[in-house]
Amino acid sequence: MASGQALPDAPAGSSPAHHASALLTFPGRDLASAPAARRFVRDTARSRGISPRMADDLETIAGELVANALEHSDSGTIAVTCAHTAGTVTISVIDEGHGPVPVAALGTPPDPEQEHGRGLLITDALADRWGTRETGRGQVVWAEIITG
Protein backbone atom coordinates (compact mmCIF):
# COMPACT_ATOMS: atom_id res chain seq x y z
CA MET A 1 0.00 0.00 0.00
CA ALA A 2 1.37 3.41 -0.91
CA SER A 3 2.32 5.80 1.86
CA GLY A 4 -0.52 8.17 2.73
CA GLN A 5 -3.17 5.98 1.11
CA ALA A 6 -6.21 5.31 3.27
CA LEU A 7 -6.58 1.81 4.61
CA PRO A 8 -9.61 0.05 3.12
CA ASP A 9 -11.04 -0.54 6.59
CA ALA A 10 -10.43 2.93 8.04
CA PRO A 11 -13.49 4.60 9.55
CA ALA A 12 -15.16 7.33 7.57
CA GLY A 13 -13.72 10.72 8.42
CA SER A 14 -10.39 9.36 9.63
CA SER A 15 -7.11 10.75 8.40
CA PRO A 16 -5.70 9.00 5.32
CA ALA A 17 -2.12 9.71 6.45
CA HIS A 18 -1.43 6.71 8.67
CA HIS A 19 1.95 6.75 10.34
CA ALA A 20 1.97 3.04 10.97
CA SER A 21 -0.35 0.17 10.25
CA ALA A 22 -0.31 -3.57 10.66
CA LEU A 23 -2.59 -6.29 9.34
CA LEU A 24 -2.87 -9.95 10.25
CA THR A 25 -5.41 -12.55 9.13
CA PHE A 26 -6.76 -15.25 11.42
CA PRO A 27 -8.86 -18.40 10.87
CA GLY A 28 -12.52 -17.45 11.11
CA ARG A 29 -13.76 -20.60 12.73
CA ASP A 30 -11.01 -21.06 15.31
CA LEU A 31 -11.67 -19.81 18.84
CA ALA A 32 -7.90 -19.37 19.28
CA SER A 33 -8.13 -16.43 16.86
CA ALA A 34 -9.43 -14.05 19.56
CA PRO A 35 -6.47 -14.43 21.95
CA ALA A 36 -4.07 -14.42 18.97
CA ALA A 37 -5.60 -11.15 17.76
CA ARG A 38 -5.26 -9.70 21.26
CA ARG A 39 -1.54 -10.55 21.30
CA PHE A 40 -1.07 -9.13 17.80
CA VAL A 41 -2.69 -5.82 18.74
CA ARG A 42 -0.88 -5.62 22.09
CA ASP A 43 2.52 -6.29 20.48
CA THR A 44 1.82 -3.86 17.62
CA ALA A 45 0.69 -1.10 19.99
CA ARG A 46 3.69 -1.54 22.25
CA SER A 47 6.09 -1.54 19.29
CA ARG A 48 4.58 1.81 18.25
CA GLY A 49 5.22 3.34 21.68
CA ILE A 50 1.56 3.37 22.75
CA SER A 51 1.19 3.68 26.52
CA PRO A 52 0.70 0.38 28.39
CA ARG A 53 -2.78 1.44 29.59
CA MET A 54 -3.91 2.32 26.06
CA ALA A 55 -2.32 -0.87 24.69
CA ASP A 56 -4.36 -2.85 27.24
CA ASP A 57 -7.57 -1.12 26.07
CA LEU A 58 -6.73 -1.79 22.42
CA GLU A 59 -5.97 -5.43 23.22
CA THR A 60 -9.32 -5.82 24.98
CA ILE A 61 -11.20 -4.16 22.12
CA ALA A 62 -9.52 -6.42 19.55
CA GLY A 63 -10.40 -9.54 21.53
CA GLU A 64 -14.04 -8.50 21.88
CA LEU A 65 -14.46 -7.56 18.21
CA VAL A 66 -12.82 -10.77 16.99
CA ALA A 67 -14.95 -12.83 19.40
CA ASN A 68 -18.05 -11.16 17.93
CA ALA A 69 -16.88 -11.93 14.39
CA LEU A 70 -16.22 -15.56 15.37
CA GLU A 71 -19.65 -15.89 16.93
CA HIS A 72 -21.77 -14.02 14.39
CA SER A 73 -20.13 -14.07 10.95
CA ASP A 74 -19.29 -17.69 10.04
CA SER A 75 -16.24 -16.30 8.20
CA GLY A 76 -13.45 -18.44 6.80
CA THR A 77 -10.99 -15.69 7.71
CA ILE A 78 -10.98 -12.61 9.89
CA ALA A 79 -8.52 -9.77 9.31
CA VAL A 80 -7.40 -7.42 12.07
CA THR A 81 -5.71 -4.09 11.43
CA CYS A 82 -4.08 -1.69 13.82
CA ALA A 83 -3.58 1.77 12.31
CA HIS A 84 -1.74 4.50 14.20
CA THR A 85 -1.86 8.17 13.19
CA ALA A 86 -0.50 11.22 14.96
CA GLY A 87 -3.65 11.44 17.09
CA THR A 88 -5.45 8.09 17.01
CA VAL A 89 -5.14 4.34 17.01
CA THR A 90 -7.82 2.43 15.14
CA ILE A 91 -8.50 -1.30 15.45
CA SER A 92 -10.55 -2.80 12.64
CA VAL A 93 -11.91 -6.32 12.34
CA ILE A 94 -12.95 -7.38 8.86
CA ASP A 95 -15.03 -10.51 8.44
CA GLU A 96 -16.92 -12.15 5.59
CA GLY A 97 -20.32 -11.60 7.19
CA HIS A 98 -23.07 -9.30 6.02
CA GLY A 99 -25.80 -7.41 7.74
CA PRO A 100 -25.90 -5.30 10.84
CA VAL A 101 -23.67 -6.03 13.79
CA PRO A 102 -25.83 -7.24 16.68
CA VAL A 103 -25.98 -3.97 18.59
CA ALA A 104 -29.29 -4.78 20.22
CA ALA A 105 -29.68 -3.27 23.64
CA LEU A 106 -26.34 -1.44 23.70
CA GLY A 107 -27.79 0.69 26.46
CA THR A 108 -29.13 -2.32 28.37
CA PRO A 109 -26.62 -4.56 30.16
CA PRO A 110 -27.07 -8.28 29.61
CA ASP A 111 -28.49 -10.43 32.36
CA PRO A 112 -25.80 -11.10 35.02
CA GLU A 113 -26.11 -14.85 34.41
CA GLN A 114 -25.60 -14.45 30.65
CA GLU A 115 -22.12 -15.52 29.47
CA HIS A 116 -22.12 -13.52 26.22
CA GLY A 117 -23.33 -10.16 24.97
CA ARG A 118 -20.89 -7.72 26.53
CA GLY A 119 -18.36 -7.28 23.70
CA LEU A 120 -19.83 -4.16 22.14
CA LEU A 121 -20.63 -2.69 25.56
CA ILE A 122 -16.95 -3.11 26.49
CA THR A 123 -15.86 -1.66 23.15
CA ASP A 124 -18.20 1.29 23.63
CA ALA A 125 -16.78 1.92 27.11
CA LEU A 126 -13.12 1.78 26.02
CA ALA A 127 -13.19 3.43 22.57
CA ASP A 128 -13.61 7.12 21.88
CA ARG A 129 -15.74 6.14 18.89
CA TRP A 130 -16.58 2.98 16.99
CA GLY A 131 -18.78 1.86 14.16
CA THR A 132 -19.50 -0.63 11.43
CA ARG A 133 -19.72 -0.65 7.68
CA GLU A 134 -20.30 -3.10 4.90
CA THR A 135 -17.60 -3.75 2.34
CA GLY A 136 -17.97 -5.54 -0.96
CA ARG A 137 -16.64 -8.65 0.76
CA GLY A 138 -18.06 -8.45 4.26
CA GLN A 139 -18.37 -6.39 7.40
CA VAL A 140 -15.92 -4.06 9.16
CA VAL A 141 -16.23 -3.19 12.83
CA TRP A 142 -13.75 -0.54 13.94
CA ALA A 143 -12.90 1.21 17.17
CA GLU A 144 -10.77 4.30 17.62
CA ILE A 145 -8.90 5.64 20.63
CA ILE A 146 -7.58 9.19 20.64
CA THR A 147 -3.92 9.22 21.66
CA GLY A 148 -3.29 12.92 21.96
PDB file of C-alpha atoms in Angstrom:
ATOM      1  CA  MET A   1       0.000   0.000   0.000  1.00  0.00           C
ATOM      2  CA  ALA A   2       1.373   3.406  -0.911  1.00  0.00           C
ATOM      3  CA  SER A   3       2.316   5.798   1.864  1.00  0.00           C
ATOM      4  CA  GLY A   4      -0.521   8.172   2.734  1.00  0.00           C
ATOM      5  CA  GLN A   5      -3.170   5.977   1.110  1.00  0.00           C
ATOM      6  CA  ALA A   6      -6.215   5.308   3.273  1.00  0.00           C
ATOM      7  CA  LEU A   7      -6.583   1.808   4.612  1.00  0.00           C
ATOM      8  CA  PRO A   8      -9.614   0.049   3.122  1.00  0.00           C
ATOM      9  CA  ASP A   9     -11.041  -0.539   6.592  1.00  0.00           C
ATOM     10  CA  ALA A  10     -10.432   2.928   8.037  1.00  0.00           C
ATOM     11  CA  PRO A  11     -13.487   4.601   9.554  1.00  0.00           C
ATOM     12  CA  ALA A  12     -15.160   7.332   7.568  1.00  0.00           C
ATOM     13  CA  GLY A  13     -13.721  10.718   8.418  1.00  0.00           C
ATOM     14  CA  SER A  14     -10.388   9.360   9.634  1.00  0.00           C
ATOM     15  CA  SER A  15      -7.113  10.753   8.396  1.00  0.00           C
ATOM     16  CA  PRO A  16      -5.698   9.002   5.323  1.00  0.00           C
ATOM     17  CA  ALA A  17      -2.118   9.709   6.449  1.00  0.00           C
ATOM     18  CA  HIS A  18      -1.426   6.710   8.667  1.00  0.00           C
ATOM     19  CA  HIS A  19       1.947   6.749  10.342  1.00  0.00           C
ATOM     20  CA  ALA A  20       1.967   3.035  10.969  1.00  0.00           C
ATOM     21  CA  SER A  21      -0.350   0.175  10.245  1.00  0.00           C
ATOM     22  CA  ALA A  22      -0.311  -3.566  10.655  1.00  0.00           C
ATOM     23  CA  LEU A  23      -2.592  -6.294   9.338  1.00  0.00           C
ATOM     24  CA  LEU A  24      -2.869  -9.945  10.255  1.00  0.00           C
ATOM     25  CA  THR A  25      -5.407 -12.548   9.130  1.00  0.00           C
ATOM     26  CA  PHE A  26      -6.761 -15.254  11.424  1.00  0.00           C
ATOM     27  CA  PRO A  27      -8.861 -18.404  10.873  1.00  0.00           C
ATOM     28  CA  GLY A  28     -12.519 -17.445  11.114  1.00  0.00           C
ATOM     29  CA  ARG A  29     -13.765 -20.597  12.729  1.00  0.00           C
ATOM     30  CA  ASP A  30     -11.013 -21.056  15.307  1.00  0.00           C
ATOM     31  CA  LEU A  31     -11.671 -19.805  18.841  1.00  0.00           C
ATOM     32  CA  ALA A  32      -7.896 -19.368  19.277  1.00  0.00           C
ATOM     33  CA  SER A  33      -8.134 -16.426  16.863  1.00  0.00           C
ATOM     34  CA  ALA A  34      -9.434 -14.049  19.562  1.00  0.00           C
ATOM     35  CA  PRO A  35      -6.470 -14.435  21.946  1.00  0.00           C
ATOM     36  CA  ALA A  36      -4.069 -14.424  18.973  1.00  0.00           C
ATOM     37  CA  ALA A  37      -5.599 -11.149  17.760  1.00  0.00           C
ATOM     38  CA  ARG A  38      -5.263  -9.698  21.257  1.00  0.00           C
ATOM     39  CA  ARG A  39      -1.544 -10.554  21.303  1.00  0.00           C
ATOM     40  CA  PHE A  40      -1.067  -9.133  17.799  1.00  0.00           C
ATOM     41  CA  VAL A  41      -2.686  -5.815  18.740  1.00  0.00           C
ATOM     42  CA  ARG A  42      -0.875  -5.622  22.093  1.00  0.00           C
ATOM     43  CA  ASP A  43       2.519  -6.288  20.482  1.00  0.00           C
ATOM     44  CA  THR A  44       1.815  -3.860  17.622  1.00  0.00           C
ATOM     45  CA  ALA A  45       0.690  -1.104  19.993  1.00  0.00           C
ATOM     46  CA  ARG A  46       3.689  -1.540  22.253  1.00  0.00           C
ATOM     47  CA  SER A  47       6.087  -1.538  19.292  1.00  0.00           C
ATOM     48  CA  ARG A  48       4.585   1.811  18.253  1.00  0.00           C
ATOM     49  CA  GLY A  49       5.216   3.340  21.675  1.00  0.00           C
ATOM     50  CA  ILE A  50       1.564   3.368  22.753  1.00  0.00           C
ATOM     51  CA  SER A  51       1.185   3.678  26.525  1.00  0.00           C
ATOM     52  CA  PRO A  52       0.700   0.377  28.385  1.00  0.00           C
ATOM     53  CA  ARG A  53      -2.781   1.437  29.587  1.00  0.00           C
ATOM     54  CA  MET A  54      -3.912   2.322  26.065  1.00  0.00           C
ATOM     55  CA  ALA A  55      -2.324  -0.870  24.686  1.00  0.00           C
ATOM     56  CA  ASP A  56      -4.362  -2.850  27.238  1.00  0.00           C
ATOM     57  CA  ASP A  57      -7.569  -1.124  26.074  1.00  0.00           C
ATOM     58  CA  LEU A  58      -6.728  -1.794  22.417  1.00  0.00           C
ATOM     59  CA  GLU A  59      -5.970  -5.426  23.218  1.00  0.00           C
ATOM     60  CA  THR A  60      -9.319  -5.821  24.976  1.00  0.00           C
ATOM     61  CA  ILE A  61     -11.205  -4.165  22.119  1.00  0.00           C
ATOM     62  CA  ALA A  62      -9.520  -6.421  19.550  1.00  0.00           C
ATOM     63  CA  GLY A  63     -10.403  -9.537  21.528  1.00  0.00           C
ATOM     64  CA  GLU A  64     -14.041  -8.501  21.882  1.00  0.00           C
ATOM     65  CA  LEU A  65     -14.459  -7.556  18.211  1.00  0.00           C
ATOM     66  CA  VAL A  66     -12.821 -10.770  16.993  1.00  0.00           C
ATOM     67  CA  ALA A  67     -14.945 -12.826  19.402  1.00  0.00           C
ATOM     68  CA  ASN A  68     -18.054 -11.158  17.928  1.00  0.00           C
ATOM     69  CA  ALA A  69     -16.882 -11.935  14.390  1.00  0.00           C
ATOM     70  CA  LEU A  70     -16.219 -15.558  15.369  1.00  0.00           C
ATOM     71  CA  GLU A  71     -19.648 -15.894  16.930  1.00  0.00           C
ATOM     72  CA  HIS A  72     -21.767 -14.021  14.389  1.00  0.00           C
ATOM     73  CA  SER A  73     -20.133 -14.070  10.949  1.00  0.00           C
ATOM     74  CA  ASP A  74     -19.285 -17.694  10.044  1.00  0.00           C
ATOM     75  CA  SER A  75     -16.242 -16.297   8.199  1.00  0.00           C
ATOM     76  CA  GLY A  76     -13.453 -18.439   6.802  1.00  0.00           C
ATOM     77  CA  THR A  77     -10.988 -15.693   7.712  1.00  0.00           C
ATOM     78  CA  ILE A  78     -10.985 -12.608   9.895  1.00  0.00           C
ATOM     79  CA  ALA A  79      -8.523  -9.773   9.312  1.00  0.00           C
ATOM     80  CA  VAL A  80      -7.404  -7.421  12.068  1.00  0.00           C
ATOM     81  CA  THR A  81      -5.715  -4.092  11.435  1.00  0.00           C
ATOM     82  CA  CYS A  82      -4.084  -1.694  13.824  1.00  0.00           C
ATOM     83  CA  ALA A  83      -3.579   1.775  12.309  1.00  0.00           C
ATOM     84  CA  HIS A  84      -1.740   4.502  14.202  1.00  0.00           C
ATOM     85  CA  THR A  85      -1.861   8.171  13.194  1.00  0.00           C
ATOM     86  CA  ALA A  86      -0.496  11.218  14.960  1.00  0.00           C
ATOM     87  CA  GLY A  87      -3.650  11.437  17.089  1.00  0.00           C
ATOM     88  CA  THR A  88      -5.450   8.094  17.015  1.00  0.00           C
ATOM     89  CA  VAL A  89      -5.139   4.339  17.013  1.00  0.00           C
ATOM     90  CA  THR A  90      -7.818   2.426  15.136  1.00  0.00           C
ATOM     91  CA  ILE A  91      -8.495  -1.295  15.451  1.00  0.00           C
ATOM     92  CA  SER A  92     -10.553  -2.800  12.637  1.00  0.00           C
ATOM     93  CA  VAL A  93     -11.912  -6.315  12.342  1.00  0.00           C
ATOM     94  CA  ILE A  94     -12.949  -7.380   8.858  1.00  0.00           C
ATOM     95  CA  ASP A  95     -15.027 -10.514   8.435  1.00  0.00           C
ATOM     96  CA  GLU A  96     -16.922 -12.153   5.593  1.00  0.00           C
ATOM     97  CA  GLY A  97     -20.318 -11.595   7.191  1.00  0.00           C
ATOM     98  CA  HIS A  98     -23.069  -9.300   6.017  1.00  0.00           C
ATOM     99  CA  GLY A  99     -25.800  -7.406   7.744  1.00  0.00           C
ATOM    100  CA  PRO A 100     -25.900  -5.302  10.841  1.00  0.00           C
ATOM    101  CA  VAL A 101     -23.669  -6.033  13.785  1.00  0.00           C
ATOM    102  CA  PRO A 102     -25.834  -7.236  16.679  1.00  0.00           C
ATOM    103  CA  VAL A 103     -25.978  -3.970  18.590  1.00  0.00           C
ATOM    104  CA  ALA A 104     -29.288  -4.781  20.224  1.00  0.00           C
ATOM    105  CA  ALA A 105     -29.683  -3.272  23.641  1.00  0.00           C
ATOM    106  CA  LEU A 106     -26.341  -1.437  23.700  1.00  0.00           C
ATOM    107  CA  GLY A 107     -27.793   0.686  26.459  1.00  0.00           C
ATOM    108  CA  THR A 108     -29.134  -2.316  28.366  1.00  0.00           C
ATOM    109  CA  PRO A 109     -26.623  -4.555  30.159  1.00  0.00           C
ATOM    110  CA  PRO A 110     -27.070  -8.278  29.611  1.00  0.00           C
ATOM    111  CA  ASP A 111     -28.488 -10.434  32.361  1.00  0.00           C
ATOM    112  CA  PRO A 112     -25.801 -11.096  35.022  1.00  0.00           C
ATOM    113  CA  GLU A 113     -26.109 -14.853  34.407  1.00  0.00           C
ATOM    114  CA  GLN A 114     -25.598 -14.448  30.651  1.00  0.00           C
ATOM    115  CA  GLU A 115     -22.121 -15.521  29.472  1.00  0.00           C
ATOM    116  CA  HIS A 116     -22.124 -13.520  26.222  1.00  0.00           C
ATOM    117  CA  GLY A 117     -23.330 -10.160  24.975  1.00  0.00           C
ATOM    118  CA  ARG A 118     -20.887  -7.720  26.534  1.00  0.00           C
ATOM    119  CA  GLY A 119     -18.360  -7.276  23.703  1.00  0.00           C
ATOM    120  CA  LEU A 120     -19.835  -4.161  22.145  1.00  0.00           C
ATOM    121  CA  LEU A 121     -20.626  -2.689  25.565  1.00  0.00           C
ATOM    122  CA  ILE A 122     -16.954  -3.112  26.489  1.00  0.00           C
ATOM    123  CA  THR A 123     -15.865  -1.658  23.152  1.00  0.00           C
ATOM    124  CA  ASP A 124     -18.205   1.295  23.632  1.00  0.00           C
ATOM    125  CA  ALA A 125     -16.776   1.922  27.109  1.00  0.00           C
ATOM    126  CA  LEU A 126     -13.116   1.779  26.022  1.00  0.00           C
ATOM    127  CA  ALA A 127     -13.187   3.429  22.571  1.00  0.00           C
ATOM    128  CA  ASP A 128     -13.612   7.121  21.877  1.00  0.00           C
ATOM    129  CA  ARG A 129     -15.741   6.144  18.887  1.00  0.00           C
ATOM    130  CA  TRP A 130     -16.576   2.984  16.995  1.00  0.00           C
ATOM    131  CA  GLY A 131     -18.776   1.857  14.163  1.00  0.00           C
ATOM    132  CA  THR A 132     -19.504  -0.627  11.427  1.00  0.00           C
ATOM    133  CA  ARG A 133     -19.720  -0.645   7.680  1.00  0.00           C
ATOM    134  CA  GLU A 134     -20.304  -3.099   4.896  1.00  0.00           C
ATOM    135  CA  THR A 135     -17.604  -3.753   2.338  1.00  0.00           C
ATOM    136  CA  GLY A 136     -17.968  -5.540  -0.958  1.00  0.00           C
ATOM    137  CA  ARG A 137     -16.645  -8.654   0.759  1.00  0.00           C
ATOM    138  CA  GLY A 138     -18.058  -8.449   4.258  1.00  0.00           C
ATOM    139  CA  GLN A 139     -18.374  -6.389   7.398  1.00  0.00           C
ATOM    140  CA  VAL A 140     -15.919  -4.061   9.163  1.00  0.00           C
ATOM    141  CA  VAL A 141     -16.234  -3.194  12.830  1.00  0.00           C
ATOM    142  CA  TRP A 142     -13.749  -0.538  13.938  1.00  0.00           C
ATOM    143  CA  ALA A 143     -12.903   1.212  17.169  1.00  0.00           C
ATOM    144  CA  GLU A 144     -10.772   4.296  17.624  1.00  0.00           C
ATOM    145  CA  ILE A 145      -8.900   5.636  20.633  1.00  0.00           C
ATOM    146  CA  ILE A 146      -7.582   9.189  20.639  1.00  0.00           C
ATOM    147  CA  THR A 147      -3.920   9.216  21.663  1.00  0.00           C
ATOM    148  CA  GLY A 148      -3.292  12.924  21.957  1.00  0.00           C
TER     149      GLY A 148
END
